[in-house]
Coordinates of C-alpha atoms in Angstrom, one line a residue:
X29 CA 98.8 60.5 -195.5
X30 CA 97.4 64.1 -195.4
X31 CA 93.9 64.7 -196.8
X32 CA 93.6 65.8 -200.4
X33 CA 92.4 69.4 -200.6
X34 CA 89.1 70.2 -202.2
X35 CA 86.1 68.0 -202.6
X36 CA 86.4 67.0 -206.3
X37 CA 88.9 64.0 -206.0
X38 CA 87.1 62.4 -203.0
X39 CA 83.7 62.8 -204.6
X40 CA 84.9 61.2 -207.8
X41 CA 86.6 58.4 -205.9
X42 CA 83.3 57.7 -204.0
X43 CA 81.5 57.8 -207.3
X44 CA 83.4 54.8 -208.6
X45 CA 81.2 52.8 -206.3
X46 CA 78.1 54.2 -208.2
X47 CA 79.8 53.1 -211.5
X48 CA 80.0 49.6 -210.1
X49 CA 76.4 49.7 -208.9
X50 CA 75.1 50.7 -212.3
X51 CA 77.2 48.1 -214.1
X52 CA 76.2 45.2 -211.9
X53 CA 72.5 45.9 -211.7
X54 CA 72.1 46.4 -215.4
X55 CA 74.1 43.4 -216.4
X56 CA 71.0 41.1 -216.5
X57 CA 69.5 43.0 -219.4
X58 CA 72.1 41.6 -221.8
X59 CA 72.4 38.2 -220.1
X60 CA 68.7 37.4 -219.5
X61 CA 68.5 34.5 -221.9
X62 CA 71.6 32.7 -220.6
X63 CA 70.7 33.4 -217.0
X64 CA 67.3 31.9 -217.5
X65 CA 68.8 28.9 -219.2
X66 CA 71.6 28.2 -216.7
X67 CA 69.6 28.9 -213.6
X68 CA 66.3 27.4 -214.7
X69 CA 64.3 30.6 -214.5
X70 CA 61.2 31.8 -216.3
X71 CA 61.0 35.5 -217.4
X72 CA 58.9 36.4 -214.3
X73 CA 61.2 34.3 -212.1
X74 CA 64.2 36.3 -213.4
X75 CA 62.3 39.5 -212.7
X76 CA 61.6 38.3 -209.1
X77 CA 65.2 37.3 -208.5
X78 CA 66.7 40.6 -209.8
X79 CA 64.0 42.5 -208.1
X80 CA 65.4 41.3 -204.8
X81 CA 68.3 43.6 -205.5
X82 CA 66.1 46.7 -205.6
X83 CA 64.0 45.6 -202.6
X84 CA 67.0 44.9 -200.4
X85 CA 68.6 48.2 -201.6
X86 CA 65.5 50.1 -200.5
X87 CA 65.3 48.4 -197.1
X88 CA 69.0 49.3 -196.5
X89 CA 68.5 53.0 -197.0
X90 CA 67.6 53.5 -193.4
X91 CA 70.8 52.0 -192.0
X92 CA 72.8 53.7 -194.7
X93 CA 71.4 57.1 -193.9
X94 CA 72.1 56.6 -190.2
X95 CA 75.7 55.3 -191.0
X96 CA 76.5 58.3 -193.2
X97 CA 75.4 60.9 -190.6
X98 CA 76.6 59.0 -187.5
X99 CA 79.9 57.3 -188.6
X100 CA 80.9 59.3 -191.7
X101 CA 81.2 58.8 -195.4
X102 CA 84.6 57.0 -195.4
X103 CA 83.7 54.2 -193.0
X104 CA 80.2 53.7 -194.5
X105 CA 81.6 53.6 -198.1
X106 CA 84.3 51.1 -197.4
X107 CA 81.9 48.8 -195.6
X108 CA 79.3 48.7 -198.4
X109 CA 82.0 48.4 -201.1
X110 CA 83.4 45.3 -199.3
X111 CA 79.9 43.8 -199.1
X112 CA 79.2 44.6 -202.8
X113 CA 82.4 42.9 -204.0
X114 CA 81.4 39.8 -202.1
X115 CA 77.9 39.9 -203.7
X116 CA 79.4 40.1 -207.2
X117 CA 81.6 37.1 -206.4
X118 CA 78.5 35.2 -205.1
X119 CA 76.7 36.0 -208.3
X120 CA 79.6 34.8 -210.4
X121 CA 79.6 31.4 -208.6
X122 CA 75.8 30.9 -208.4
X123 CA 74.6 27.6 -209.7
X124 CA 70.9 27.9 -209.0
X125 CA 68.1 30.4 -208.7
X126 CA 68.4 30.3 -204.9
X127 CA 72.2 31.1 -205.2
X128 CA 71.5 34.0 -207.5
X129 CA 68.8 35.3 -205.2
X130 CA 71.3 35.3 -202.3
X131 CA 73.8 37.1 -204.5
X132 CA 71.2 39.8 -205.5
X133 CA 70.3 40.4 -201.8
X134 CA 74.0 40.8 -200.9
X135 CA 74.5 43.1 -203.9
X136 CA 71.5 45.2 -202.8
X137 CA 72.9 45.6 -199.3
X138 CA 76.3 46.6 -200.7
X139 CA 75.1 48.9 -203.5
X140 CA 72.7 50.8 -201.1
X141 CA 75.4 53.3 -200.2
X142 CA 77.1 53.8 -203.5
X143 CA 75.1 56.9 -204.6
X144 CA 74.5 58.3 -201.2
X145 CA 78.2 58.3 -200.3
X146 CA 79.3 60.9 -202.9
X147 CA 76.0 62.8 -202.6
X148 CA 76.4 63.2 -198.8
X149 CA 80.0 64.2 -199.1
X150 CA 79.0 66.8 -201.7
X151 CA 76.1 68.0 -199.6
X152 CA 78.6 68.8 -196.8
X153 CA 81.5 69.9 -198.9
X154 CA 80.2 72.2 -201.6
X155 CA 78.0 75.3 -201.4
X156 CA 74.3 74.7 -201.5
X157 CA 73.9 76.7 -204.7
X158 CA 76.3 74.3 -206.5
X159 CA 74.9 71.1 -205.1
X160 CA 72.5 70.5 -208.1
X161 CA 75.4 70.8 -210.5
X162 CA 77.5 68.4 -208.4
X163 CA 74.6 65.9 -208.1
X164 CA 74.5 66.0 -211.9
X165 CA 78.2 65.3 -212.1
X166 CA 77.9 62.4 -209.7
X167 CA 75.1 60.8 -211.7
X168 CA 76.9 61.5 -215.0
X169 CA 80.1 59.8 -213.9
X170 CA 78.2 57.0 -212.1
X171 CA 76.1 56.2 -215.1
X172 CA 79.2 55.3 -217.1
X173 CA 78.6 51.9 -215.4
X174 CA 75.7 51.4 -217.8
X175 CA 78.1 52.0 -220.7
X176 CA 80.3 49.2 -219.3
X177 CA 77.2 46.9 -219.1
X178 CA 76.3 47.7 -222.7
X179 CA 78.5 46.6 -225.6
X180 CA 81.7 45.8 -223.5
X181 CA 79.9 43.4 -221.2
X182 CA 77.8 42.0 -224.0
X183 CA 81.0 41.1 -225.8
X184 CA 82.3 39.6 -222.5
X185 CA 79.2 37.5 -221.9
X186 CA 79.3 36.2 -225.5
X187 CA 83.0 35.4 -225.3
X188 CA 83.3 34.1 -221.7
X189 CA 79.8 33.8 -220.3
X190 CA 77.7 35.8 -217.8
X191 CA 79.9 34.7 -214.8
X192 CA 82.8 36.6 -216.3
X193 CA 80.6 39.7 -216.3
X194 CA 80.1 39.5 -212.6
X195 CA 83.8 38.8 -212.0
X196 CA 84.7 42.0 -213.9
X197 CA 82.3 44.0 -211.8
X198 CA 83.8 42.5 -208.6
X199 CA 87.2 43.8 -209.7
X200 CA 85.7 47.2 -210.2
X201 CA 84.4 47.2 -206.6
X202 CA 87.9 46.4 -205.3
X203 CA 89.3 49.3 -207.4
X204 CA 86.7 51.6 -205.9
X205 CA 87.6 50.5 -202.3
X206 CA 91.3 51.4 -203.0
X207 CA 90.3 54.8 -204.4
X208 CA 88.2 55.6 -201.4
X209 CA 90.8 54.4 -198.9
X210 CA 93.5 56.6 -200.5
X211 CA 91.5 59.8 -201.0
X212 CA 88.5 60.1 -198.6
X213 CA 89.7 61.3 -195.2
X214 CA 86.6 63.3 -194.2
X215 CA 86.1 62.7 -190.4
X216 CA 82.7 61.4 -189.2
X217 CA 80.3 64.2 -188.1
X218 CA 80.1 65.1 -184.4
X219 CA 77.3 63.3 -182.7
X220 CA 74.7 65.6 -181.2
X221 CA 73.3 64.6 -177.8
X222 CA 72.9 61.0 -176.8
X223 CA 70.8 59.7 -179.7
X224 CA 70.5 56.0 -180.1
X225 CA 70.8 54.1 -183.4
X226 CA 67.1 53.4 -183.2
X227 CA 66.3 57.1 -182.9
X228 CA 68.5 57.9 -185.9
X229 CA 66.7 55.2 -187.9
X230 CA 63.3 56.5 -186.9
X231 CA 64.3 59.9 -188.1
X232 CA 65.1 58.6 -191.6
X233 CA 61.5 57.1 -191.7
X234 CA 60.1 60.4 -190.3
X235 CA 61.9 62.4 -193.0
X236 CA 60.6 60.1 -195.7
X237 CA 57.0 60.6 -194.4
X238 CA 57.3 64.4 -193.9
X239 CA 55.1 66.7 -195.9
X240 CA 58.1 68.4 -197.5
X241 CA 59.4 65.2 -199.0
X242 CA 56.1 63.3 -199.6
X243 CA 55.5 64.7 -203.1
X244 CA 59.1 63.8 -204.1
X245 CA 58.7 60.3 -202.6
X246 CA 55.7 59.6 -204.8
X247 CA 57.4 61.0 -207.9
X248 CA 60.6 58.9 -207.3
X249 CA 58.6 55.7 -206.9
X250 CA 58.4 55.3 -210.7
X251 CA 61.4 57.3 -211.8
X252 CA 64.3 55.0 -211.3
X253 CA 62.1 52.0 -211.9
X254 CA 62.0 53.0 -215.6
X255 CA 65.8 53.1 -215.8
X256 CA 66.3 49.7 -214.1
X257 CA 63.3 48.2 -215.9
X258 CA 64.2 49.3 -219.5
X259 CA 68.0 49.5 -219.3
X260 CA 68.5 46.9 -216.5
X261 CA 66.2 44.1 -217.5
X262 CA 63.6 44.3 -220.3
X263 CA 65.5 46.4 -222.9
X264 CA 67.7 43.5 -224.0
X265 CA 64.9 40.9 -224.4
X266 CA 62.7 43.4 -226.3
X267 CA 65.5 44.1 -228.8
X268 CA 66.4 40.5 -229.2
X269 CA 62.9 39.1 -229.3
X270 CA 60.8 41.8 -231.0
X271 CA 63.5 43.1 -233.3
X272 CA 65.6 40.0 -233.8
X273 CA 68.9 41.7 -232.8
X274 CA 71.9 39.7 -231.6
X275 CA 73.3 40.2 -228.1
X276 CA 76.1 42.5 -229.4
X277 CA 73.7 44.5 -231.5
X278 CA 71.3 44.9 -228.6
X279 CA 74.3 46.0 -226.5
X280 CA 75.0 48.8 -229.0
X281 CA 71.4 50.1 -228.8
X282 CA 71.4 50.0 -225.0
X283 CA 74.8 51.7 -225.0
X284 CA 73.1 54.7 -226.7
X285 CA 70.6 54.8 -223.8
X286 CA 73.5 54.5 -221.3
X287 CA 75.4 57.3 -223.1
X288 CA 72.4 59.6 -222.8
X289 CA 72.0 58.6 -219.1
X290 CA 75.7 59.5 -218.7
X291 CA 75.8 62.8 -220.4
X292 CA 72.4 64.2 -219.5
X293 CA 72.4 64.5 -215.6
X294 CA 75.1 67.2 -215.5
X295 CA 73.2 69.1 -218.3
X296 CA 70.0 68.8 -216.2
X297 CA 71.7 70.1 -213.1
X298 CA 73.0 73.1 -215.1
X299 CA 69.5 73.7 -216.7
X300 CA 67.8 73.6 -213.3
X301 CA 70.0 76.4 -212.1
X302 CA 69.3 78.5 -215.2
X303 CA 65.6 77.8 -215.6
X304 CA 64.7 77.6 -211.9
X305 CA 61.5 75.6 -212.5
X306 CA 62.2 72.2 -211.0
X307 CA 58.6 71.1 -210.6
X308 CA 57.9 71.8 -214.2
X309 CA 61.0 70.1 -215.4
X310 CA 60.3 66.9 -213.3
X311 CA 56.7 66.6 -214.4
X312 CA 57.1 67.4 -218.0
X313 CA 60.1 65.0 -218.4
X314 CA 58.4 62.0 -216.9
X315 CA 55.1 62.5 -218.8
X316 CA 57.3 62.7 -221.9
X317 CA 59.1 59.4 -221.0
X318 CA 55.7 57.6 -220.6
X319 CA 54.8 58.8 -224.1
X320 CA 58.2 57.6 -225.5
X321 CA 57.6 54.1 -224.0
X322 CA 54.3 53.9 -225.7
X323 CA 55.9 55.1 -228.9
X324 CA 58.5 52.3 -228.6
X325 CA 55.7 49.7 -228.3
X326 CA 53.8 51.3 -231.2
X327 CA 56.8 51.0 -233.4
X328 CA 57.2 47.2 -233.1
X329 CA 57.1 46.8 -236.8
X330 CA 59.6 49.6 -237.5
X331 CA 63.4 49.1 -238.1
X332 CA 65.7 48.9 -235.1
X333 CA 66.8 52.5 -235.7
X334 CA 63.5 53.6 -234.3
X335 CA 64.2 51.7 -231.1
X336 CA 67.7 53.1 -230.9
X337 CA 66.4 56.7 -231.1
X338 CA 63.6 56.0 -228.5
X339 CA 66.0 54.4 -226.0
X340 CA 68.5 57.3 -226.4
X341 CA 65.6 59.9 -225.9
X342 CA 64.4 58.0 -222.8
X343 CA 67.9 58.1 -221.3
X344 CA 68.2 61.8 -222.0
X345 CA 64.8 62.9 -220.7
X346 CA 64.5 60.6 -217.6
X347 CA 67.8 62.1 -216.4
X348 CA 65.9 65.1 -215.2
X349 CA 65.3 62.9 -212.1
X350 CA 68.7 64.2 -210.9
X351 CA 66.8 67.5 -210.0
X352 CA 65.2 65.5 -207.1
X353 CA 68.4 65.4 -205.2
X354 CA 68.8 69.2 -205.3
X355 CA 65.2 69.6 -204.0
X356 CA 66.0 67.3 -201.1
X357 CA 69.2 69.0 -200.2
X358 CA 67.5 72.4 -200.2
X359 CA 64.8 71.1 -197.8
X360 CA 67.2 70.0 -194.9
X361 CA 70.3 71.3 -193.0
X362 CA 73.7 69.7 -194.0
X363 CA 73.8 67.5 -190.8
X364 CA 70.6 65.8 -191.9
X365 CA 71.6 65.4 -195.6
X366 CA 72.6 61.8 -195.4
X367 CA 69.3 60.8 -193.8
X368 CA 67.2 62.9 -196.1
X369 CA 68.9 61.7 -199.3
X370 CA 68.6 58.1 -198.1
X371 CA 64.9 58.7 -197.4
X372 CA 64.2 59.6 -201.0
X373 CA 66.3 56.8 -202.2
X374 CA 63.9 54.4 -200.4
X375 CA 61.3 55.6 -202.9
X376 CA 63.6 55.3 -205.9
X377 CA 64.6 51.7 -205.2
X378 CA 61.4 50.6 -203.4
X379 CA 59.5 51.6 -206.5
X380 CA 62.0 49.8 -208.7
X381 CA 61.5 46.6 -206.6
X382 CA 57.7 46.8 -206.9
X383 CA 57.8 47.5 -210.6
X384 CA 60.2 44.7 -211.2
X385 CA 57.6 42.3 -209.8
X386 CA 54.7 44.0 -211.6
X387 CA 56.6 44.0 -214.9
X388 CA 57.4 40.3 -214.4
X389 CA 53.8 39.5 -214.0
X390 CA 52.9 41.6 -217.0
X391 CA 55.6 39.7 -219.1
X392 CA 54.2 36.3 -218.0
X393 CA 50.7 37.5 -218.9
X394 CA 51.3 39.2 -222.3
X395 CA 55.1 39.3 -223.1
X396 CA 57.9 41.8 -223.0
X397 CA 55.8 44.6 -224.5
X398 CA 53.3 44.4 -221.6
X399 CA 56.3 44.6 -219.2
X400 CA 57.5 47.8 -220.8
X401 CA 54.0 49.2 -220.9
X402 CA 53.6 48.8 -217.1
X403 CA 56.4 51.4 -216.6
X404 CA 54.5 54.0 -218.8
X405 CA 51.4 53.5 -216.6
X406 CA 53.5 53.9 -213.4
X407 CA 55.1 57.1 -214.7
X408 CA 51.7 58.7 -215.4
X409 CA 50.2 57.7 -212.1
X410 CA 53.2 58.8 -209.9
X411 CA 53.8 62.1 -211.8
X412 CA 50.1 63.0 -211.4
X413 CA 50.3 62.1 -207.7
X414 CA 53.4 64.3 -207.4
X415 CA 51.6 67.3 -208.9
X416 CA 48.5 66.7 -206.7
X417 CA 50.5 66.5 -203.5
X418 CA 52.4 69.7 -204.4
X419 CA 49.1 71.5 -205.0
X420 CA 47.7 70.4 -201.7
X421 CA 50.9 71.4 -199.9

């Protein structure tokens, strides 16, 4: 079968994997109570189990970056999609906390390449000036997975149980595999010299620690943690416990957040090209999100409409994080794009893993509100560190 001309169709096929990743990692937000009941978990225990996803994801960024640059996008994407489908099936059949922990680890391994696949393909296949726009498109399409894990999966969990939710995401992973197999025919890049796998892995770590990426690494540490923490875990319990909403009603509110996360990245990519002030956009947006989280907590006694508006605003404003990928792409040549993008993803998901654990401890200490507040504190600290490192550089 001859390759499909133009980058759009392969990029969108690869992005189906990111749709799956967003759906499966945010499913626990609407199934937290039944997961705790069926698996015998406390709130901080659930946070620890689901945090294994983000921790494994971050650790796998090094081999994913090496695989993308050494073996190509097609082979790497098909491999991680197969692993991810297996992880979803393991989650659907888990009967204990240990079983779900194993499933989350396998899912973290599989999902580690879902965003980097289309990002790396775009970094090599579209002009540098258009990469920020394409990164926004990839995040916009990929974030539709959060729409799936809102009202649709809330209904499915109510009707058929949380296992059905994981089975549905497994089917999505298989669909993504078929799409990639049929449309992505980009050959693996030529290998320069006689570099070993260990040398390639070391370069991912070296890029992550380099002065040019260090400010972005600090910034990213809290950025995705907010999305996974609010939309992926604590948003549902907050709405059901603090506001007394049903699972379906909470799903509707979280779907507003997911809709904002879906629409906003492509707008942010366009705005960055027009405004040309990426540092200002990143810092202002994340300070604003910290303020919105505090406003959410301050409005505990207000009607659920307040929470719906805050969640939607958080989804829209935090999406400025997509500008990070354009900054990374501009800092390295195309042949190192996979490793550089994977390096910054270490910070995104490493921070998410740490904050899952921190927020779980906060929840055990003082409830869901304290868990949400921990993300506001992290945003303020990491955004301030980002600005300080930029000034020093």
